[in-house]
Short mmCIF file of C-alpha atoms in Angstrom, two decimals:
data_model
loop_
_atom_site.label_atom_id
_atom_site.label_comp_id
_atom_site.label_asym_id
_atom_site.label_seq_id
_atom_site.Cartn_x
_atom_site.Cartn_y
_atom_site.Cartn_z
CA UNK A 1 94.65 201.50 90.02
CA UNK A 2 94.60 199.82 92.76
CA UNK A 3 97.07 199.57 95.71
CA UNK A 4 100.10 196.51 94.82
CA UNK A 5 100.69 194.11 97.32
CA UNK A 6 103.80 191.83 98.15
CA UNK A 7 104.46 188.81 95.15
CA UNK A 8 105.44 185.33 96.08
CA UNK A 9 109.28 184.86 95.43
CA UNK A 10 107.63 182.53 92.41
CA UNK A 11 105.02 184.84 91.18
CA UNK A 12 102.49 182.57 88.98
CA UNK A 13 100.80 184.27 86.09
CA UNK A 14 97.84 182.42 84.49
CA UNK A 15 95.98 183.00 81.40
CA UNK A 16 92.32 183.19 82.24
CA UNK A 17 90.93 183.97 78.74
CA UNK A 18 92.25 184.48 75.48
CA UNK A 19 94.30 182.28 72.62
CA UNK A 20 96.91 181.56 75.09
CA UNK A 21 94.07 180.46 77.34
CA UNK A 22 95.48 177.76 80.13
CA UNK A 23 99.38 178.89 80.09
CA UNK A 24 100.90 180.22 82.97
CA UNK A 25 104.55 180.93 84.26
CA UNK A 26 105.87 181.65 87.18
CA UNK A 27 108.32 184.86 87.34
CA UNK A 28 111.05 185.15 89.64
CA UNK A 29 113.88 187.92 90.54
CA UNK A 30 115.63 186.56 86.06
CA UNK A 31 113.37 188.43 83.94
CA UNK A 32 110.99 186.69 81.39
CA UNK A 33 109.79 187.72 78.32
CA UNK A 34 106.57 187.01 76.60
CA UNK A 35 105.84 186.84 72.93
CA UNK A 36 106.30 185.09 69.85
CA UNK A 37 109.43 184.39 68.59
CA UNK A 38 111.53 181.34 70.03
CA UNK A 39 114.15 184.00 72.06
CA UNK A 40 111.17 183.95 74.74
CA UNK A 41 110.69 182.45 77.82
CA UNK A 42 107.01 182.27 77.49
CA UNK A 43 105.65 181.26 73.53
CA UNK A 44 102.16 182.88 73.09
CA UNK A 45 99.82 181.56 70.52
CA UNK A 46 98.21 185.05 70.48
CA UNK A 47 98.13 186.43 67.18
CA UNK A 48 97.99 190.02 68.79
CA UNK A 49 100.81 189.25 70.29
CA UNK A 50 104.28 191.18 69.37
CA UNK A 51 107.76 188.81 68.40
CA UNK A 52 108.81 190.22 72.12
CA UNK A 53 105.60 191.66 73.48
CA UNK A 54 106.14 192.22 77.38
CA UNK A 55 108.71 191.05 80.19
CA UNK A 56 108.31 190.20 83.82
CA UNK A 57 110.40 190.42 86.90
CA UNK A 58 110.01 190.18 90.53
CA UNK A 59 111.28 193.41 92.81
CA UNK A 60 111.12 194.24 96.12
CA UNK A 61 108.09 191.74 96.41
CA UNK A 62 106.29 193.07 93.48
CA UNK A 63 105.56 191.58 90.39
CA UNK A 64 106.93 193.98 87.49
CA UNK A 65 106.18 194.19 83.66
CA UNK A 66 106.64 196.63 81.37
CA UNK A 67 105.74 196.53 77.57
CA UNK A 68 108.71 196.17 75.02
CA UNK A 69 106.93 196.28 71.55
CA UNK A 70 103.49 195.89 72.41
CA UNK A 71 100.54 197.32 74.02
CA UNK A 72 99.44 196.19 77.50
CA UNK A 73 96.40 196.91 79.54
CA UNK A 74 96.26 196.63 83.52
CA UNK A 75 92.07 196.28 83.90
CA UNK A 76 91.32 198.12 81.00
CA UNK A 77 93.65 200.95 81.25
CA UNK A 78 96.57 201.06 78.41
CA UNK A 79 100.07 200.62 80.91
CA UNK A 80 103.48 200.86 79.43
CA UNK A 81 105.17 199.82 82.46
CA UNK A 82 104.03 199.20 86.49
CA UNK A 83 103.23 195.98 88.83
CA UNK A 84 100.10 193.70 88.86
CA UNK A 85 98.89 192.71 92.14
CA UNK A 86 95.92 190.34 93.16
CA UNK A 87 92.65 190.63 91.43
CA UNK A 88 94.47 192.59 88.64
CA UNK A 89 94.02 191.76 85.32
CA UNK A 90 96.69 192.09 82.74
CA UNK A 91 95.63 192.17 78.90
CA UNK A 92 98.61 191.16 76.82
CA UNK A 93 97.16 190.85 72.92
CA UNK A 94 93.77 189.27 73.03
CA UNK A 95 94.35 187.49 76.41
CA UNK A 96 93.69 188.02 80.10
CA UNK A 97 96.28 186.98 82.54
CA UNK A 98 96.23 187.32 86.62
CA UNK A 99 98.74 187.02 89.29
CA UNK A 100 97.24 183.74 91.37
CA UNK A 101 97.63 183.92 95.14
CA UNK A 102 95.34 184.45 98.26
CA UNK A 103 93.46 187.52 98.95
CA UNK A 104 94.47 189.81 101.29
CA UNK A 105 92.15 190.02 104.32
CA UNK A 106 91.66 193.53 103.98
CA UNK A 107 90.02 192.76 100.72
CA UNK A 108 87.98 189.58 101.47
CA UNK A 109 85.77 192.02 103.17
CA UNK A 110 84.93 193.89 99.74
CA UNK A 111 82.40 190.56 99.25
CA UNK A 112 80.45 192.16 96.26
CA UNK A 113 83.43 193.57 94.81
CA UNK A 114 84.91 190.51 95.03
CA UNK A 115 82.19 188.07 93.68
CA UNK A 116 82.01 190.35 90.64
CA UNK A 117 85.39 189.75 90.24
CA UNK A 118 85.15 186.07 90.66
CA UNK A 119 82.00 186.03 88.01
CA UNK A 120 84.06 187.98 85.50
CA UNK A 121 86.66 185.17 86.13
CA UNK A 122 84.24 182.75 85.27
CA UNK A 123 83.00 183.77 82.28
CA UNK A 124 86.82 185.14 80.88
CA UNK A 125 85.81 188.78 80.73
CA UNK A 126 87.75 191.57 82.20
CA UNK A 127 86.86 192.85 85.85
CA UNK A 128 84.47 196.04 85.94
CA UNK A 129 86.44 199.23 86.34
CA UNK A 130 85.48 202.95 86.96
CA UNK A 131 82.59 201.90 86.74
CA UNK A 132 79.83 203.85 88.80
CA UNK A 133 76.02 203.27 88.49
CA UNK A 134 75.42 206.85 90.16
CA UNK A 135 77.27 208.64 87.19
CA UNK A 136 76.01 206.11 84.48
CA UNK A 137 72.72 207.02 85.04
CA UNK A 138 73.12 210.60 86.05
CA UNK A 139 71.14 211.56 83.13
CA UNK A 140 67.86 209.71 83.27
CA UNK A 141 65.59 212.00 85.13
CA UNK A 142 66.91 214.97 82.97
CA UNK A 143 64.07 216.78 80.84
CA UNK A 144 64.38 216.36 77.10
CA UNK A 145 62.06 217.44 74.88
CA UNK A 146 60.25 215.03 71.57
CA UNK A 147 63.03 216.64 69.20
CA UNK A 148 66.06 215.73 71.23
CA UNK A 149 64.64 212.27 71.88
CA UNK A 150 63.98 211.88 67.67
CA UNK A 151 67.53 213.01 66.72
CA UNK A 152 68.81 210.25 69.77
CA UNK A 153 67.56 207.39 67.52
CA UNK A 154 68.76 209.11 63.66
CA UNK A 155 71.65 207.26 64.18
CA UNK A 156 73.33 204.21 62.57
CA UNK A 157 72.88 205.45 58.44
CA UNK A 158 76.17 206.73 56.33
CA UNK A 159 75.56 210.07 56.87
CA UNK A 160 74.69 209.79 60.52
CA UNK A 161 77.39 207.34 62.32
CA UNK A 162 79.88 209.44 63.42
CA UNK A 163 83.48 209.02 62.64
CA UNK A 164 85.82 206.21 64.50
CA UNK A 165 87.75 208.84 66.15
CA UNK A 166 84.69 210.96 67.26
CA UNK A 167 83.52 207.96 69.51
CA UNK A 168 83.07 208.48 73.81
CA UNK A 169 84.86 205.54 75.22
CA UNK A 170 83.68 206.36 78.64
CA UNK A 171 81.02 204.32 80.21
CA UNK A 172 77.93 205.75 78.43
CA UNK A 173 75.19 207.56 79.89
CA UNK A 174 71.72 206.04 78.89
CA UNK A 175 68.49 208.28 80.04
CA UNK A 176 66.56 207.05 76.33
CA UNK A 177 65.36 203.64 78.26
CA UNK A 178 63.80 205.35 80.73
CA UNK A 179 61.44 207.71 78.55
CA UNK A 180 60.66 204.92 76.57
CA UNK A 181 59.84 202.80 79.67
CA UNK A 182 57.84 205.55 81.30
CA UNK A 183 56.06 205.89 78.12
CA UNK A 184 55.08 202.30 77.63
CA UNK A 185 54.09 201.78 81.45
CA UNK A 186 51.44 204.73 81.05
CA UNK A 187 49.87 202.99 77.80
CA UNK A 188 49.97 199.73 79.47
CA UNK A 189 48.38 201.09 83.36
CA UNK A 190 45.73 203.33 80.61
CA UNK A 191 44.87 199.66 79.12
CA UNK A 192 44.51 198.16 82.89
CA UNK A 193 42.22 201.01 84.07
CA UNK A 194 40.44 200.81 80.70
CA UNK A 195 40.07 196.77 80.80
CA UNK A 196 39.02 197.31 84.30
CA UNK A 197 36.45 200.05 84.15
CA UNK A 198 34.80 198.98 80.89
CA UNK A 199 35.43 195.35 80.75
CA UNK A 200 35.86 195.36 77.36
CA UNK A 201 37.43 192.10 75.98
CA UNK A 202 38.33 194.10 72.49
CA UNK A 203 41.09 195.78 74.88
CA UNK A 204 42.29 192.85 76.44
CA UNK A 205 44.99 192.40 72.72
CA UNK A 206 46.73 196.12 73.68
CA UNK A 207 46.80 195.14 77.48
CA UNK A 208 49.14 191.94 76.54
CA UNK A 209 51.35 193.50 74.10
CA UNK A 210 51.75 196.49 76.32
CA UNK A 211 52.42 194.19 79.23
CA UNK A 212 54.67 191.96 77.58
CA UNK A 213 56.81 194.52 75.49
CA UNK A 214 57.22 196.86 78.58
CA UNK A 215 60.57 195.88 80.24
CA UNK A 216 62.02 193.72 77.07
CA UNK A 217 62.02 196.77 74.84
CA UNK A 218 62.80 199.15 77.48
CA UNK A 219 66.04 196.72 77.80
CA UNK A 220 66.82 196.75 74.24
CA UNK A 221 66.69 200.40 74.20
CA UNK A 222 69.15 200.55 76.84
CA UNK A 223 71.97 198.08 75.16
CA UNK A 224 70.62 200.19 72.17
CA UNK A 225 72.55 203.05 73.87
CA UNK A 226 75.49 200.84 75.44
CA UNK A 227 76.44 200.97 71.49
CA UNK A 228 78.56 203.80 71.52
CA UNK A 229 79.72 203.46 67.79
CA UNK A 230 76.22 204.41 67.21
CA UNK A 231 76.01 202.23 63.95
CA UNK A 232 72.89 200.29 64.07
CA UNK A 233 69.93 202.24 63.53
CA UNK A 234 66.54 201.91 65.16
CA UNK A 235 65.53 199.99 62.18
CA UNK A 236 68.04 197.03 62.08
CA UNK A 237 67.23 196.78 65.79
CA UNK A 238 63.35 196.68 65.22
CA UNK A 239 63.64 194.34 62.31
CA UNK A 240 65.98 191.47 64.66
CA UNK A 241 63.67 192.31 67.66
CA UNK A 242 60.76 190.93 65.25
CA UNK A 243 62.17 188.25 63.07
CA UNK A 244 64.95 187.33 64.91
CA UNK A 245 62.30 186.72 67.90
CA UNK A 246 59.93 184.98 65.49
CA UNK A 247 62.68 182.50 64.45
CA UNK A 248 64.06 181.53 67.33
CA UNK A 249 60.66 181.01 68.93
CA UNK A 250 60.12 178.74 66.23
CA UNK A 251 64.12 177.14 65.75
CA UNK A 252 63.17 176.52 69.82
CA UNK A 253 60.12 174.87 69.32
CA UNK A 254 61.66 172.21 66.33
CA UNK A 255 64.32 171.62 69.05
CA UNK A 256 61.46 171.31 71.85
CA UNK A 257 59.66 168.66 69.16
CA UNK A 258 63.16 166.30 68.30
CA UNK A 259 65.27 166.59 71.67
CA UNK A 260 61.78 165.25 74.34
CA UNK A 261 64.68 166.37 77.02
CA UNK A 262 61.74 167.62 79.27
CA UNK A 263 61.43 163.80 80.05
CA UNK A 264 64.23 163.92 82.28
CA UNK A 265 65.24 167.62 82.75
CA UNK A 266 61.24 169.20 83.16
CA UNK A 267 61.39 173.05 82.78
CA UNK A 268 64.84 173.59 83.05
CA UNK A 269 65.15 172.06 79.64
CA UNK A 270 64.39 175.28 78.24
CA UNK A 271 67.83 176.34 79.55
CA UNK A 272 69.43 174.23 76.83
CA UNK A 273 66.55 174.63 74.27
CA UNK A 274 65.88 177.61 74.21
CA UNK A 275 69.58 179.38 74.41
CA UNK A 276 70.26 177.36 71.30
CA UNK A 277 67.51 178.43 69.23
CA UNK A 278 68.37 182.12 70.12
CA UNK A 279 71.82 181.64 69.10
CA UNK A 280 70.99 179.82 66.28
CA UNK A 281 68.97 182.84 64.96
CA UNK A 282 72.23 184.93 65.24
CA UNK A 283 74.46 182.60 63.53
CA UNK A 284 71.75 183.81 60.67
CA UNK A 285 73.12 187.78 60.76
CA UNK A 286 76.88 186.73 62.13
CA UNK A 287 78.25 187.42 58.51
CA UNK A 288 76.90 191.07 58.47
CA UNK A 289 80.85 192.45 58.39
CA UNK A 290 79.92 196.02 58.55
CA UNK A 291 79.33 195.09 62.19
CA UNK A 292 82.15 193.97 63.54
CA UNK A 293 82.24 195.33 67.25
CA UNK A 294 81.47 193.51 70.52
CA UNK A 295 79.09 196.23 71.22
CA UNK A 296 77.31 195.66 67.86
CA UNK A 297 77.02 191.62 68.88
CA UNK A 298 75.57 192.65 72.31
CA UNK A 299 72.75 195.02 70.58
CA UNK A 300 72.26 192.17 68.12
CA UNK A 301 71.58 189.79 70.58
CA UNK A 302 69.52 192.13 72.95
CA UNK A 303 67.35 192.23 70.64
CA UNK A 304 66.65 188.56 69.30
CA UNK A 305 66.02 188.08 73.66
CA UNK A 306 63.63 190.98 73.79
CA UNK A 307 61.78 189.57 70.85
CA UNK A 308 61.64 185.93 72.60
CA UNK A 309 60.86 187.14 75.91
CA UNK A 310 58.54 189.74 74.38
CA UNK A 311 56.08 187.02 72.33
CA UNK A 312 56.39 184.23 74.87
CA UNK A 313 55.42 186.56 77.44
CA UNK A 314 52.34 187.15 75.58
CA UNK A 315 51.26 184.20 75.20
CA UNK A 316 51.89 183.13 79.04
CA UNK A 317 49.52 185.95 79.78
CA UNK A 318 47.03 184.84 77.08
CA UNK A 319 46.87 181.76 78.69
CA UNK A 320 46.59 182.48 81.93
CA UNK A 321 43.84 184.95 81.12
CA UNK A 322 41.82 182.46 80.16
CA UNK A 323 42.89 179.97 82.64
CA UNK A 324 42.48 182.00 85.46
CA UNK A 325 40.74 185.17 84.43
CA UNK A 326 42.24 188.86 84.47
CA UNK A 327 43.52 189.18 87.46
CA UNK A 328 45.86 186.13 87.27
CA UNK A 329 47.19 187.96 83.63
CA UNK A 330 47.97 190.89 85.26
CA UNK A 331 50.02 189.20 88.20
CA UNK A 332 51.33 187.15 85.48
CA UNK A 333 52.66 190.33 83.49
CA UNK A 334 53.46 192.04 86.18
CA UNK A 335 55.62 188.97 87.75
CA UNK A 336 57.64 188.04 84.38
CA UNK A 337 58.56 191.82 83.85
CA UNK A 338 59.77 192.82 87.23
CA UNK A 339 62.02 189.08 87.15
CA UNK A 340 63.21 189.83 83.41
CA UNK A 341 65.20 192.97 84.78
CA UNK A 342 67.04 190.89 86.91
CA UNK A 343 67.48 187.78 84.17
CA UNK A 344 65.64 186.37 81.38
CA UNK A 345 65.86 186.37 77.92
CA UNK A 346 67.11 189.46 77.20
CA UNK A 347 70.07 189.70 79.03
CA UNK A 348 71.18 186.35 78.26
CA UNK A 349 71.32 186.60 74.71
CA UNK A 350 73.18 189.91 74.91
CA UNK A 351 76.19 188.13 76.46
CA UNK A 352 75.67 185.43 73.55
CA UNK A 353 75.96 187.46 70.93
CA UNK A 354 78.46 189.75 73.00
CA UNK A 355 81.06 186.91 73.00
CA UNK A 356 80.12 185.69 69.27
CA UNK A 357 81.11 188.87 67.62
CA UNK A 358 84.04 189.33 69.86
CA UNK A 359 85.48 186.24 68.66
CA UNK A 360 84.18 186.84 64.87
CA UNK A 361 86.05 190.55 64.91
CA UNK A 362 86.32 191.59 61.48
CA UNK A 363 86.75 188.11 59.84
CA UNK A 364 84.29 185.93 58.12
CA UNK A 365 82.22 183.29 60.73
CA UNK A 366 83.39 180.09 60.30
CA UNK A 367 82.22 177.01 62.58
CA UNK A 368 85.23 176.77 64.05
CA UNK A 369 84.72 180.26 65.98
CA UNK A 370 81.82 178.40 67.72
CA UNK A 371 84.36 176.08 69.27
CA UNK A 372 86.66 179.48 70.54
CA UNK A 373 86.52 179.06 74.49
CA UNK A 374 85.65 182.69 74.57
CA UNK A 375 82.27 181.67 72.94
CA UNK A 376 81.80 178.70 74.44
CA UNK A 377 81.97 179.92 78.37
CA UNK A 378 79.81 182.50 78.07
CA UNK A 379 77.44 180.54 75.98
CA UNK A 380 77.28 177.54 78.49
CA UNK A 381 76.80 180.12 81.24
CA UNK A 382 74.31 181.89 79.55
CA UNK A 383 72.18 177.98 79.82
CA UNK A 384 73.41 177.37 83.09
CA UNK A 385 71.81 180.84 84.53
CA UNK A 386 68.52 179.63 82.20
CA UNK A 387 68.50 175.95 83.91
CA UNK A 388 68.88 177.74 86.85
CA UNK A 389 66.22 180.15 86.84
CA UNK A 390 63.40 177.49 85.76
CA UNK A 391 65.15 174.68 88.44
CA UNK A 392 62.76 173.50 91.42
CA UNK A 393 65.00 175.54 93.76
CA UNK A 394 62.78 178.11 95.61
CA UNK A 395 64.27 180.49 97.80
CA UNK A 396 62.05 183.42 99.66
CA UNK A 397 61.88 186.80 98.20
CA UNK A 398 62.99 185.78 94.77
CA UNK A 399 66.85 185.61 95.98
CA UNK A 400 67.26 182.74 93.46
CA UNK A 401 66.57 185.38 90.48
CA UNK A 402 67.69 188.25 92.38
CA UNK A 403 71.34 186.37 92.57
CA UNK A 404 70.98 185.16 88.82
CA UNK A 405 70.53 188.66 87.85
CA UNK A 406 73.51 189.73 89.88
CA UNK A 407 75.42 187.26 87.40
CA UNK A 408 74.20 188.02 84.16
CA UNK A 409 74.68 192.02 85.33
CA UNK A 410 77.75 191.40 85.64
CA UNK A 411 78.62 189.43 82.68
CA UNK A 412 77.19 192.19 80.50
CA UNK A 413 78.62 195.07 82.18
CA UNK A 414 81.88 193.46 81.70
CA UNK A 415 81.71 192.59 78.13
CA UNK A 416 79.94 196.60 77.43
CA UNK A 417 83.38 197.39 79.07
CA UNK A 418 85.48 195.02 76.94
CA UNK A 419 83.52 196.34 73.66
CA UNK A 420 84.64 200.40 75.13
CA UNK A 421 88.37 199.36 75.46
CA UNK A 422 88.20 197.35 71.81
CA UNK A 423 86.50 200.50 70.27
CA UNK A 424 89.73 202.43 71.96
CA UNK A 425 91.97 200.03 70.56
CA UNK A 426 89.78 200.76 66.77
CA UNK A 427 90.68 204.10 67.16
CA UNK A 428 94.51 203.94 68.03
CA UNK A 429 94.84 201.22 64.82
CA UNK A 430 93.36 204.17 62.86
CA UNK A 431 95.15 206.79 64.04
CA UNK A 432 98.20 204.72 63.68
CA UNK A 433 96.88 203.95 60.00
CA UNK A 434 96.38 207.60 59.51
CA UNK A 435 99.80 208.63 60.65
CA UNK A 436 101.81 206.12 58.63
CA UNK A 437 99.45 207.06 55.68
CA UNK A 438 100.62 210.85 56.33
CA UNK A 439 104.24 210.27 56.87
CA UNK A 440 104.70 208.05 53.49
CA UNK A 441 103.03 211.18 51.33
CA UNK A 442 105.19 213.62 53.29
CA UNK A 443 108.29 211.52 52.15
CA UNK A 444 106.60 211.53 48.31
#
């Protein structure tokens, strides 16, 4: 946690995200309670929400809240009582509130730190915490041998998703994306060397599909493993990488055909287009209730991306292989999969179908969840990023995708953290469950 600094003597609270979205109050040395019943200061429209859920009060310069018959979580972390400072982020229900003020200076010089915080912001998710990219990928350059790695993916069947309660919150620890990477870049540089040496046209087919499934699937795999519930098996995955890629290729290309908005937007009406047709193709699978987790939504849409980026890419390099000849279809590969792990397809219909499930939960899809402002942020910032990245602006180096990336990175780290602290809140429901269920047959 980090360190509290002095409130205002009218500490303002506003609702960044959430069904009470907009609000805010400001607190002062009275105390005010949020919740639902008319006794409270502060009416939420949250449905999580408790009757009297939380209270606030300003001492000694500090804002101070403690729960009364709710839960509440200070950036992730379950708090029954302590003080929110700047760049804090309290969860009360299903909403995210934050203390408004100026930064400290001391802080201002954090810049990353503090334009991830900003981002998250932006698109309504909570800030990153304890997170550490050392310790998250600790575990890639460990040896493993062909039976480990088969038993990684028997996962996501009846008999082998494990129980709620037997579930790692913790930030995972994926090492599966990088074998399967490393694999797939030796297949695809034994296709160059082959096309090369023997210049075989029959080989050019494998050089494309190597090249262009590389980094997309090697993605997947990784959100694959983000899915700590580990109920999706490789199947389901492989079946919405292929058809869900198929249909929103084509769903893209009717909406290409009736929109003409490349008359007055050029590329970046892909932005639009294309997002659109890949969340289309979810709104096909939405209803699938057996998956009802954030983390299952961000796998989901992982994997309609990778199928997008996977067949356009191939057919970029088909064309400019016979535009230009193989060398320019081996920059071309080589270009689109190095700038897809900092953006593209992939990663911007994870946070799509990230924020659809986490709005869906465990209820039936109904339009009007397309209209939730949780949805609808990260939805128009997943075709803002795309407009973006295919906009005239050219910067040296790539620092216009380079900085794109840095958004989406953060977008979906922060929603892979929101799915962790949902799947903690799934397990204290059931163990609540479980204990009511055991104290009514004791009483029997």
């Amino acid at each position: 946690m980090s360190q509290s600094h002095p409130a205002s003597p009218d500490a303002l609270l506003i609702c960044i995200s959430g069904p009470d979205q907009g609000k805010r109050f400001a607190v002062r040395e009275s105390e005010i309670v949020v919740g639902r019943t008319i006794q409270c200061e502060v009416l939420s429209d949250d449905p999580d929400v408790a009757d009297q859920h939380a209270s606030f009060v300003v001492r000694g310069g500090k804002l101070q809240f403690r729960a009364l018959h709710g839960h509440l979580f200070l950036d992730g972390q379950r708090t029954i009582e302590s003080s929110i400072s700047l760049r804090q982020q309290l969860r009360i229900g299903r909403s995210l509130w934050e203390l408004n003020g100026q930064e400290p200076a001391h802080v201002q010089g954090k810049w990353i730190e503090n334009l991830s915080d900003r981002i998250s912001t932006v698109a309504g998710v909570e800030k990153i915490q304890e997170f550490d990219a050392r310790d998250m990928f600790s575990e890639v350059l460990k040896s493993r041998t062909d039976d480990e790695i088969e038993e990684y993916f028997t996962a996501g069947t009846p008999a082998t998703t494990p129980p709620l309660q037997a579930v790692d919150t913790n930030w995972p620890k994926p090492w599966v994306f990088f074998k399967t990477f490393t694999l797939s870049a030796l297949v695809y540089l034994g296709f160059v060397f082959a096309v090369k040496e023997f210049q075989n046209p029959n080989l050019v087919p494998g050089l494309i599909m190597t090249g262009a499934f590389l980094i997309p699937f090697s993605l997947l795999i990784f959100f694959y493993e983000m899915n700590v519930l580990r109920n999706v098996s490789l199947y389901q995955v492989v079946k919405l990488f292929l058809f869900g890629g198929i249909t929103s290729l084509i769903l893209s290309l009717f909406l290409f055909r009736w929109a003409h908005l490349d008359s007055w937007l050029g590329a970046m009406d892909a932005g639009l287009v294309e997002e659109t047709g890949k969340a289309a193709a979810l709104f096909l699978i939405i209803n699938k209730l057996k998956y009802r987790s954030t983390l299952n939504g961000l796998l989901f849409g992982a994997a309609v991306g990778a199928g997008f980026a996977a067949f356009e890419s191939a057919g970029y390099a088909l064309v400019k292989g016979l535009n230009g000849g193989l060398n320019a279809m081996l920059d071309n590969i080589t270009l689109r999969g190095v700038l897809s792990l900092m953006g593209g397809h992939t990663l911007w219909t994870a946070m799509v179908g990230a924020a659809l499930w986490r709005v869906r939960g465990d209820r039936k899809f109904s339009v009007e969840m397309a209209r939730d402002p949780r949805f609808l942020r990260i939805f128009g910032l997943a075709i803002l990023l795309h407009m973006l990245w295919n906009s005239p602006i050219a910067l040296p180096f790539y620092l216009k995708n380079i900085a794109l990336g840095f958004v989406a990175w953060v977008v979906n780290l922060g929603l892979i953290q929101a799915g962790l602290v949902e799947v903690r809140d799934m397990q204290r429901h059931a163990g609540t469950m479980e204990g009511a269920k055991d104290g009514r047959l004791r009483s029997v």
